[in-house]
CSV table of C-alpha atoms and ligand atoms in Angstrom, one decimal:
chain,number,residue,atom,x,y,z
A,1,MET,CA,-219.4,-55.8,156.4
A,2,THR,CA,-218.1,-53.9,159.3
A,3,GLU,CA,-216.8,-50.3,158.7
A,4,PRO,CA,-213.1,-50.0,158.3
A,5,GLY,CA,-211.3,-49.1,161.5
A,6,HIS,CA,-214.1,-50.2,163.8
A,7,VAL,CA,-212.7,-53.8,164.6
A,8,PRO,CA,-209.4,-52.9,166.5
A,9,ILE,CA,-206.1,-54.0,164.8
A,10,VAL,CA,-203.8,-55.6,166.9
A,11,ARG,CA,-200.0,-56.0,166.5
A,12,LEU,CA,-197.3,-57.4,168.6
A,13,ALA,CA,-194.2,-55.1,168.5
A,14,PRO,CA,-191.2,-57.4,169.4
A,15,ALA,CA,-188.0,-56.3,171.0
A,16,LYS,CA,-184.8,-56.7,168.9
A,17,LEU,CA,-181.2,-57.9,169.9
A,18,ASN,CA,-178.1,-57.0,168.1
A,19,LEU,CA,-175.9,-60.3,167.9
A,20,THR,CA,-173.3,-58.3,166.1
A,21,LEU,CA,-172.9,-54.4,165.5
A,22,SER,CA,-170.1,-53.2,163.3
A,23,ILE,CA,-170.0,-49.6,162.6
A,24,GLY,CA,-168.4,-47.9,159.6
A,25,PRO,CA,-166.9,-44.4,159.5
A,26,ARG,CA,-169.3,-41.3,159.9
A,27,ARG,CA,-170.8,-40.4,156.5
A,28,SER,CA,-171.5,-37.2,154.9
A,29,ASP,CA,-175.1,-37.1,156.3
A,30,GLY,CA,-173.7,-37.8,159.9
A,31,TYR,CA,-175.0,-41.3,160.1
A,32,HIS,CA,-172.8,-44.5,159.9
A,33,ASP,CA,-173.0,-47.5,157.7
A,34,LEU,CA,-173.7,-50.4,159.7
A,35,HIS,CA,-173.2,-54.2,159.3
A,36,SER,CA,-175.6,-55.9,162.1
A,37,ILE,CA,-177.2,-59.0,162.5
A,38,MET,CA,-180.6,-58.3,164.2
A,39,VAL,CA,-183.1,-60.7,165.8
A,40,PRO,CA,-186.5,-60.2,167.0
A,41,LEU,CA,-187.2,-61.5,170.7
A,42,GLY,CA,-190.3,-63.2,172.2
A,43,ILE,CA,-190.7,-60.0,174.5
A,44,ALA,CA,-193.0,-57.5,172.8
A,45,ASP,CA,-195.4,-54.6,173.3
A,46,ARG,CA,-198.8,-54.9,172.3
A,47,LEU,CA,-200.4,-52.1,170.0
A,48,SER,CA,-204.2,-51.8,169.4
A,49,VAL,CA,-205.4,-49.4,166.8
A,50,ALA,CA,-209.0,-48.4,165.9
A,51,ARG,CA,-210.8,-45.6,164.3
A,52,ALA,CA,-210.9,-42.3,166.6
A,53,GLN,CA,-214.1,-40.7,167.5
A,54,GLY,CA,-212.7,-37.3,166.6
A,55,LEU,CA,-209.4,-35.6,165.6
A,56,PRO,CA,-206.5,-35.9,166.2
A,57,ASP,CA,-204.6,-39.4,166.4
A,58,SER,CA,-204.3,-40.4,170.1
A,59,LEU,CA,-202.3,-42.9,172.0
A,60,HIS,CA,-202.7,-44.2,175.4
A,61,VAL,CA,-199.8,-45.8,176.8
A,62,ALA,CA,-200.1,-48.6,179.8
A,63,GLY,CA,-197.1,-50.2,181.4
A,64,GLY,CA,-193.7,-48.9,181.4
A,65,ASP,CA,-193.7,-45.8,183.7
A,66,GLY,CA,-197.3,-46.1,184.4
A,67,PRO,CA,-200.5,-45.0,182.3
A,68,HIS,CA,-200.3,-42.0,180.3
A,69,ALA,CA,-201.4,-40.1,177.1
A,70,ALA,CA,-198.4,-40.0,174.8
A,71,ALA,CA,-196.8,-36.6,173.7
A,72,PRO,CA,-197.3,-35.6,170.1
A,73,ASP,CA,-193.8,-36.5,169.1
A,74,ASP,CA,-194.1,-40.1,170.4
A,75,LEU,CA,-192.9,-42.5,167.4
A,76,VAL,CA,-196.4,-44.1,167.2
A,77,LEU,CA,-198.0,-40.7,166.5
A,78,ARG,CA,-195.2,-39.8,164.0
A,79,ALA,CA,-195.6,-43.2,162.2
A,80,PHE,CA,-199.4,-42.6,161.8
A,81,ALA,CA,-198.8,-39.0,160.4
A,82,THR,CA,-196.0,-40.2,158.1
A,83,ALA,CA,-198.0,-43.2,156.8
A,84,ARG,CA,-201.2,-40.8,156.3
A,85,ARG,CA,-199.1,-38.4,154.1
A,86,ALA,CA,-197.6,-41.5,152.1
A,87,VAL,CA,-201.4,-42.8,151.5
A,88,GLY,CA,-202.5,-39.3,150.1
A,89,ARG,CA,-205.6,-39.7,148.4
A,90,ALA,CA,-205.5,-43.6,147.9
A,91,ALA,CA,-207.8,-44.2,151.0
A,92,ASP,CA,-209.7,-42.5,153.8
A,93,ALA,CA,-206.9,-42.1,156.2
A,94,PHE,CA,-209.2,-41.4,159.2
A,95,PRO,CA,-207.9,-40.3,162.7
A,96,LEU,CA,-206.8,-43.3,164.7
A,97,ALA,CA,-206.9,-44.1,168.6
A,98,ALA,CA,-204.2,-46.4,169.6
A,99,ARG,CA,-203.3,-48.0,172.9
A,100,LEU,CA,-200.0,-49.5,173.8
A,101,GLU,CA,-199.1,-52.0,176.3
A,102,LYS,CA,-195.4,-51.5,176.9
A,103,ARG,CA,-193.5,-54.7,178.1
A,104,ILE,CA,-190.1,-53.8,176.4
A,105,PRO,CA,-187.6,-51.8,178.7
A,106,ILE,CA,-187.5,-48.3,177.5
A,107,ALA,CA,-184.3,-46.9,175.9
A,108,ALA,CA,-182.4,-50.1,176.5
A,109,GLY,CA,-180.9,-51.0,173.2
A,110,LEU,CA,-183.8,-53.3,172.6
A,111,GLY,CA,-185.7,-51.2,169.9
A,112,GLY,CA,-188.9,-51.0,171.7
A,113,GLY,CA,-189.9,-47.6,170.4
A,114,SER,CA,-188.8,-48.4,166.9
A,115,SER,CA,-190.8,-51.7,166.9
A,116,ASP,CA,-193.9,-49.8,168.2
A,117,ALA,CA,-193.5,-47.4,165.2
A,118,ALA,CA,-193.2,-50.2,162.6
A,119,ALA,CA,-196.3,-51.8,164.1
A,120,ALA,CA,-198.1,-48.5,164.0
A,121,ILE,CA,-197.1,-48.1,160.3
A,122,ASP,CA,-198.5,-51.7,159.5
A,123,ALA,CA,-201.6,-51.3,161.5
A,124,ALA,CA,-202.6,-48.0,160.3
A,125,LEU,CA,-202.2,-49.1,156.6
A,126,GLU,CA,-204.5,-52.1,157.5
A,127,ALA,CA,-207.0,-50.0,159.4
A,128,TRP,CA,-207.5,-47.7,156.3
A,129,GLY,CA,-207.6,-50.5,153.9
A,130,ALA,CA,-204.4,-49.0,152.4
A,131,ALA,CA,-201.9,-52.0,152.7
A,132,ASP,CA,-201.7,-52.4,148.8
A,133,ALA,CA,-201.5,-48.7,148.2
A,134,VAL,CA,-197.9,-48.3,149.6
A,135,THR,CA,-195.2,-50.5,148.1
A,136,ALA,CA,-192.6,-52.3,150.4
A,137,ARG,CA,-190.1,-49.6,149.3
A,138,ASP,CA,-192.3,-46.8,150.4
A,139,ARG,CA,-192.8,-48.8,153.7
A,140,VAL,CA,-189.2,-48.8,154.2
A,141,ALA,CA,-188.9,-45.0,153.3
A,142,ILE,CA,-191.7,-44.3,155.9
A,143,ALA,CA,-190.1,-46.4,158.6
A,144,MET,CA,-186.6,-44.8,158.0
A,145,SER,CA,-188.1,-41.3,158.4
A,146,ILE,CA,-188.9,-42.4,161.8
A,147,GLY,CA,-185.8,-43.8,162.7
A,148,SER,CA,-182.8,-46.0,161.6
A,149,ASP,CA,-184.0,-49.0,163.6
A,150,VAL,CA,-187.5,-49.0,162.3
A,151,PRO,CA,-187.2,-50.7,158.9
A,152,PHE,CA,-185.7,-53.9,160.5
A,153,PHE,CA,-189.1,-54.5,162.3
A,154,LEU,CA,-191.1,-54.6,158.9
A,155,VAL,CA,-189.3,-57.7,157.9
A,156,GLY,CA,-189.6,-60.5,160.8
A,157,GLY,CA,-187.2,-62.8,161.8
A,158,PRO,CA,-183.4,-62.5,161.6
A,159,VAL,CA,-182.0,-59.7,159.3
A,160,LEU,CA,-178.8,-58.5,158.1
A,161,VAL,CA,-179.0,-54.8,158.5
A,162,GLU,CA,-176.8,-52.7,156.5
A,163,GLY,CA,-176.4,-49.0,155.1
A,164,ARG,CA,-178.1,-46.6,157.7
A,165,GLY,CA,-180.6,-49.3,158.6
A,166,ASP,CA,-182.4,-49.6,155.3
A,167,ARG,CA,-180.7,-52.2,153.4
A,168,LEU,CA,-182.2,-55.4,154.7
A,169,THR,CA,-181.4,-59.0,154.0
A,170,PRO,CA,-183.7,-61.7,155.8
A,171,LEU,CA,-181.7,-64.5,157.1
A,172,ARG,CA,-182.9,-68.0,158.2
A,173,VAL,CA,-184.2,-68.6,161.8
A,174,PRO,CA,-181.7,-70.8,163.5
A,175,LEU,CA,-182.5,-74.4,162.8
A,176,GLY,CA,-183.7,-76.8,165.7
A,177,GLY,CA,-185.5,-75.8,168.9
A,178,PRO,CA,-185.8,-72.1,169.8
A,179,VAL,CA,-182.6,-70.5,171.0
A,180,GLY,CA,-183.1,-69.2,174.7
A,181,VAL,CA,-181.9,-65.6,175.5
A,182,LEU,CA,-181.5,-64.0,178.8
A,183,VAL,CA,-181.6,-60.2,178.7
A,184,VAL,CA,-180.6,-58.1,181.7
A,185,THR,CA,-181.4,-54.1,181.5
A,186,PRO,CA,-179.7,-52.2,184.3
A,187,ALA,CA,-181.7,-49.0,185.2
A,188,VAL,CA,-179.6,-46.5,183.4
A,189,GLY,CA,-180.0,-44.7,180.1
A,190,VAL,CA,-177.4,-44.6,177.3
A,191,SER,CA,-178.3,-42.2,174.6
A,192,THR,CA,-177.7,-43.6,171.1
A,193,PRO,CA,-176.6,-40.3,169.6
A,194,GLU,CA,-174.2,-39.7,172.6
A,195,ALA,CA,-172.8,-43.3,172.1
A,196,PHE,CA,-172.1,-42.7,168.2
A,197,ARG,CA,-170.5,-39.3,169.1
A,198,ARG,CA,-168.1,-41.1,171.6
A,199,PHE,CA,-167.4,-43.7,168.9
A,200,ASP,CA,-166.4,-41.0,166.4
A,201,ALA,CA,-164.1,-39.3,169.0
A,202,GLY,CA,-162.1,-42.5,168.7
A,203,GLY,CA,-159.5,-43.5,171.2
A,204,VAL,CA,-161.5,-44.9,174.1
A,205,ALA,CA,-164.5,-45.4,171.7
A,206,SER,CA,-162.9,-47.4,168.8
A,207,PRO,CA,-162.6,-51.2,169.2
A,208,ALA,CA,-159.2,-53.0,169.7
A,209,ASP,CA,-159.6,-54.3,166.1
A,210,PRO,CA,-162.4,-52.7,163.9
A,211,HIS,CA,-162.1,-55.2,161.3
A,212,ALA,CA,-162.7,-58.2,163.6
A,213,THR,CA,-166.2,-57.0,164.3
A,214,ARG,CA,-167.1,-56.6,160.8
A,215,LEU,CA,-165.6,-60.1,159.8
A,216,THR,CA,-167.6,-61.8,162.7
A,217,SER,CA,-170.7,-60.2,161.5
A,218,GLU,CA,-170.1,-61.1,157.9
A,219,HIS,CA,-169.2,-64.7,158.9
A,220,LEU,CA,-172.4,-65.1,161.1
A,221,ALA,CA,-174.6,-63.6,158.1
A,222,ALA,CA,-173.2,-66.1,155.7
A,223,GLU,CA,-173.7,-69.0,158.4
A,224,LEU,CA,-177.3,-68.1,159.2
A,225,ARG,CA,-178.0,-67.7,155.3
A,226,ALA,CA,-176.8,-71.2,154.9
A,227,GLY,CA,-178.9,-72.6,157.7
A,228,LEU,CA,-177.1,-72.6,161.2
A,229,ARG,CA,-178.1,-74.8,163.9
A,230,GLY,CA,-179.4,-73.0,167.3
A,231,GLU,CA,-176.7,-75.1,169.3
A,232,ASP,CA,-174.0,-73.8,166.8
A,233,LEU,CA,-175.3,-70.2,167.2
A,234,VAL,CA,-175.1,-70.7,171.0
A,235,ALA,CA,-171.5,-72.0,170.7
A,236,ARG,CA,-170.4,-68.8,168.8
A,237,ALA,CA,-171.7,-66.8,171.7
A,238,GLY,CA,-168.0,-65.9,172.7
A,239,VAL,CA,-167.0,-64.4,169.6
A,240,LEU,CA,-170.4,-62.6,169.1
A,241,ALA,CA,-170.1,-61.0,172.5
A,242,THR,CA,-167.1,-59.3,171.5
A,243,ALA,CA,-168.6,-58.1,168.1
A,244,ASN,CA,-170.3,-54.9,169.2
A,245,ASP,CA,-168.4,-51.5,168.1
A,246,LEU,CA,-170.6,-49.4,170.7
A,247,VAL,CA,-169.4,-51.4,173.8
A,248,THR,CA,-166.5,-49.0,174.7
A,249,ALA,CA,-168.7,-46.1,174.0
A,250,ALA,CA,-171.5,-47.2,176.3
A,251,ALA,CA,-169.0,-47.8,179.1
A,252,ALA,CA,-167.4,-44.4,178.5
A,253,ILE,CA,-171.0,-43.1,179.0
A,254,VAL,CA,-171.8,-45.4,182.1
A,255,PRO,CA,-168.4,-46.4,183.7
A,256,ALA,CA,-170.2,-48.9,186.0
A,257,LEU,CA,-171.4,-51.0,183.1
A,258,ARG,CA,-168.0,-52.6,182.5
A,259,ALA,CA,-167.9,-54.2,186.1
A,260,PHE,CA,-171.7,-55.0,185.7
A,261,ARG,CA,-171.1,-57.0,182.4
A,262,ARG,CA,-168.0,-58.8,184.1
A,263,THR,CA,-170.0,-59.8,187.2
A,264,VAL,CA,-173.0,-61.0,184.9
A,265,ALA,CA,-170.6,-63.1,182.8
A,266,ARG,CA,-169.0,-64.4,185.9
A,267,LEU,CA,-172.3,-65.4,187.5
A,268,LEU,CA,-173.7,-66.8,184.4
A,269,GLY,CA,-170.7,-68.7,183.5
A,270,ARG,CA,-171.4,-67.7,179.9
A,271,PRO,CA,-170.2,-65.0,177.3
A,272,VAL,CA,-172.2,-61.8,177.6
A,273,GLY,CA,-172.9,-59.4,174.8
A,274,GLN,CA,-174.5,-55.9,174.5
A,275,SER,CA,-177.2,-55.0,172.5
A,276,GLY,CA,-177.1,-51.9,170.4
A,277,SER,CA,-175.8,-49.0,172.4
A,278,GLY,CA,-176.9,-50.8,175.5
A,279,PRO,CA,-177.4,-51.0,178.4
A,280,THR,CA,-178.9,-54.3,177.7
A,281,LEU,CA,-176.7,-57.3,178.0
A,282,TRP,CA,-177.5,-60.8,176.6
A,283,ALA,CA,-176.6,-64.4,177.0
A,284,LEU,CA,-177.6,-67.3,174.8
A,285,TYR,CA,-178.9,-70.7,175.8
A,286,PRO,CA,-179.7,-73.9,174.0
A,287,SER,CA,-183.4,-73.8,175.3
A,288,LEU,CA,-185.8,-71.3,176.9
A,289,GLY,CA,-186.0,-73.6,179.9
A,290,GLU,CA,-182.2,-73.0,180.5
A,291,ALA,CA,-182.6,-69.3,179.9
A,292,GLU,CA,-185.3,-69.3,182.5
A,293,ALA,CA,-183.3,-71.2,185.2
A,294,ALA,CA,-180.3,-68.7,184.6
A,295,ALA,CA,-182.7,-65.8,184.8
A,296,ALA,CA,-184.2,-66.8,188.2
A,297,GLU,CA,-180.5,-67.5,189.5
A,298,LEU,CA,-179.5,-63.9,188.4
A,299,ALA,CA,-182.6,-62.4,189.8
A,300,ARG,CA,-181.7,-64.1,193.1
A,301,CYS,CA,-178.0,-62.5,192.9
A,302,ALA,CA,-179.5,-59.1,192.3
A,303,ALA,CA,-181.8,-59.3,195.2
A,304,SER,CA,-179.1,-60.8,197.5
A,305,GLY,CA,-176.7,-57.9,196.6
A,306,GLU,CA,-174.2,-60.4,195.0
A,307,LEU,CA,-174.8,-58.7,191.5
A,308,GLU,CA,-174.7,-55.0,192.0
A,309,ALA,CA,-176.3,-53.2,189.2
A,310,PRO,CA,-175.8,-49.5,188.2
A,311,GLY,CA,-178.9,-47.3,188.4
A,312,GLU,CA,-181.5,-46.5,191.0
A,313,ARG,CA,-183.8,-49.6,190.6
A,314,PRO,CA,-182.9,-53.2,190.4
A,315,PRO,CA,-182.2,-54.5,186.7
A,316,ARG,CA,-184.9,-55.9,184.7
A,317,ILE,CA,-184.2,-59.6,183.8
A,318,HIS,CA,-186.1,-61.5,181.3
A,319,ALA,CA,-185.8,-65.1,179.8
A,320,THR,CA,-187.1,-65.3,176.2
A,321,THR,CA,-186.3,-66.8,172.8
A,322,ILE,CA,-185.1,-65.6,169.5
A,323,ALA,CA,-188.5,-65.2,167.3
A,324,GLY,CA,-189.4,-66.3,164.0
A,325,PRO,CA,-190.7,-64.2,161.0
A,326,ASP,CA,-194.4,-64.4,162.5
A,327,THR,CA,-194.0,-62.7,165.7
A,328,GLY,CA,-195.0,-59.1,164.4
A,329,ARG,CA,-198.7,-60.2,163.5
A,330,ILE,CA,-201.4,-61.7,165.5
A,331,ASP,CA,-205.0,-61.8,165.1
A,332,ALA,CA,-207.4,-59.4,167.0
B,1,C5P,O1,-182.0,-42.8,163.0
B,1,C5P,P1,-182.1,-42.5,164.5
B,1,C5P,O2,-182.7,-41.1,165.0
B,1,C5P,O3,-182.9,-43.6,165.4
B,1,C5P,O4,-180.7,-42.7,165.0
B,1,C5P,C1,-180.3,-42.1,166.4
B,1,C5P,C2,-178.8,-41.7,166.3
B,1,C5P,O5,-177.9,-42.9,166.1
B,1,C5P,C3,-178.6,-40.8,165.2
B,1,C5P,O6,-178.7,-39.4,165.7
B,1,C5P,C4,-177.1,-41.0,164.8
B,1,C5P,O7,-176.2,-40.3,165.9
B,1,C5P,C5,-176.9,-42.5,165.3
B,1,C5P,N1,-176.8,-43.4,164.1
B,1,C5P,C6,-175.8,-43.6,163.1
B,1,C5P,N2,-175.9,-44.3,162.1
B,1,C5P,C7,-176.9,-44.9,162.0
B,1,C5P,C8,-177.9,-45.1,162.9
B,1,C5P,C9,-177.9,-44.3,163.9
B,1,C5P,O8,-174.9,-42.4,163.3
B,1,C5P,N3,-176.7,-46.0,160.9
């Protein structure tokens, strides 16, 4: 038998999209109760974890902003440390050397860092042979201590996310063929805490009708639970695109986002929604092929100047699909 940790454990860490994001009032702990339908996408980072030669844990990042060694406060390294504390003496939680290939745009509303952290928790526990030593509830607590979006990635597949991000109800994947998704990420940062601060400030930040977002989100959750067909999800894109309470806040931080979203919607001839606090925008298609054709056309418009995007670099444009529950796990 091979010694634990010598065969690398590999995890795909998928991006997420918020199809809806309803935000309740600020709680006494400073967070907000959410009601959000989150789905994993086919775009994923790849995390590989093995036993380190010495101390401490290490993380090498490839892709994204170029190869570099991660800072100690990186979410993956924090996930290792928190998982190690949770394991305690139940297993030999030896130091880990990790390699992360970034494909998900960073700080984009796609949950890349949170997904990497969830993959790191899972991979670390498996490397240490401690997967059974930590209950599902403890895993959620470890994930939550890293960030509000992390627990979602422990589930796989579409999820109704409530509370601060820790109440998780798995929903069924839309029925029929995979739903195509076009995501476009302009090269501007939107800080999530800042977006929530703007939301709290009200006025410009509050949606026209706060109850409408919540009702749309509840309705979609009920429909997915009952088994919604992919084509029917795509048909609901118009109402879903209006069901994100952070749209106004994101546009208050990056005013050019408003015009950008309008132009993308006009060029695609489709409703365009925002994921999380942005700046990533999405459009839904009945198939991957249609999303790919639209992505190629949008990339052409960005190159020709017909689509002017905020930011120093051209926007990143991907065609992908809503992923099922098995995406977070692959064999080494
Ligand atoms: O938990 P995390 O550090 O990822 O959250 C980032 C920021 O998003 C928090 O500082 C808070 O401002 C906001 N947030 C919130 N309510 C949530 C989740 C996040 O207010 N449920």
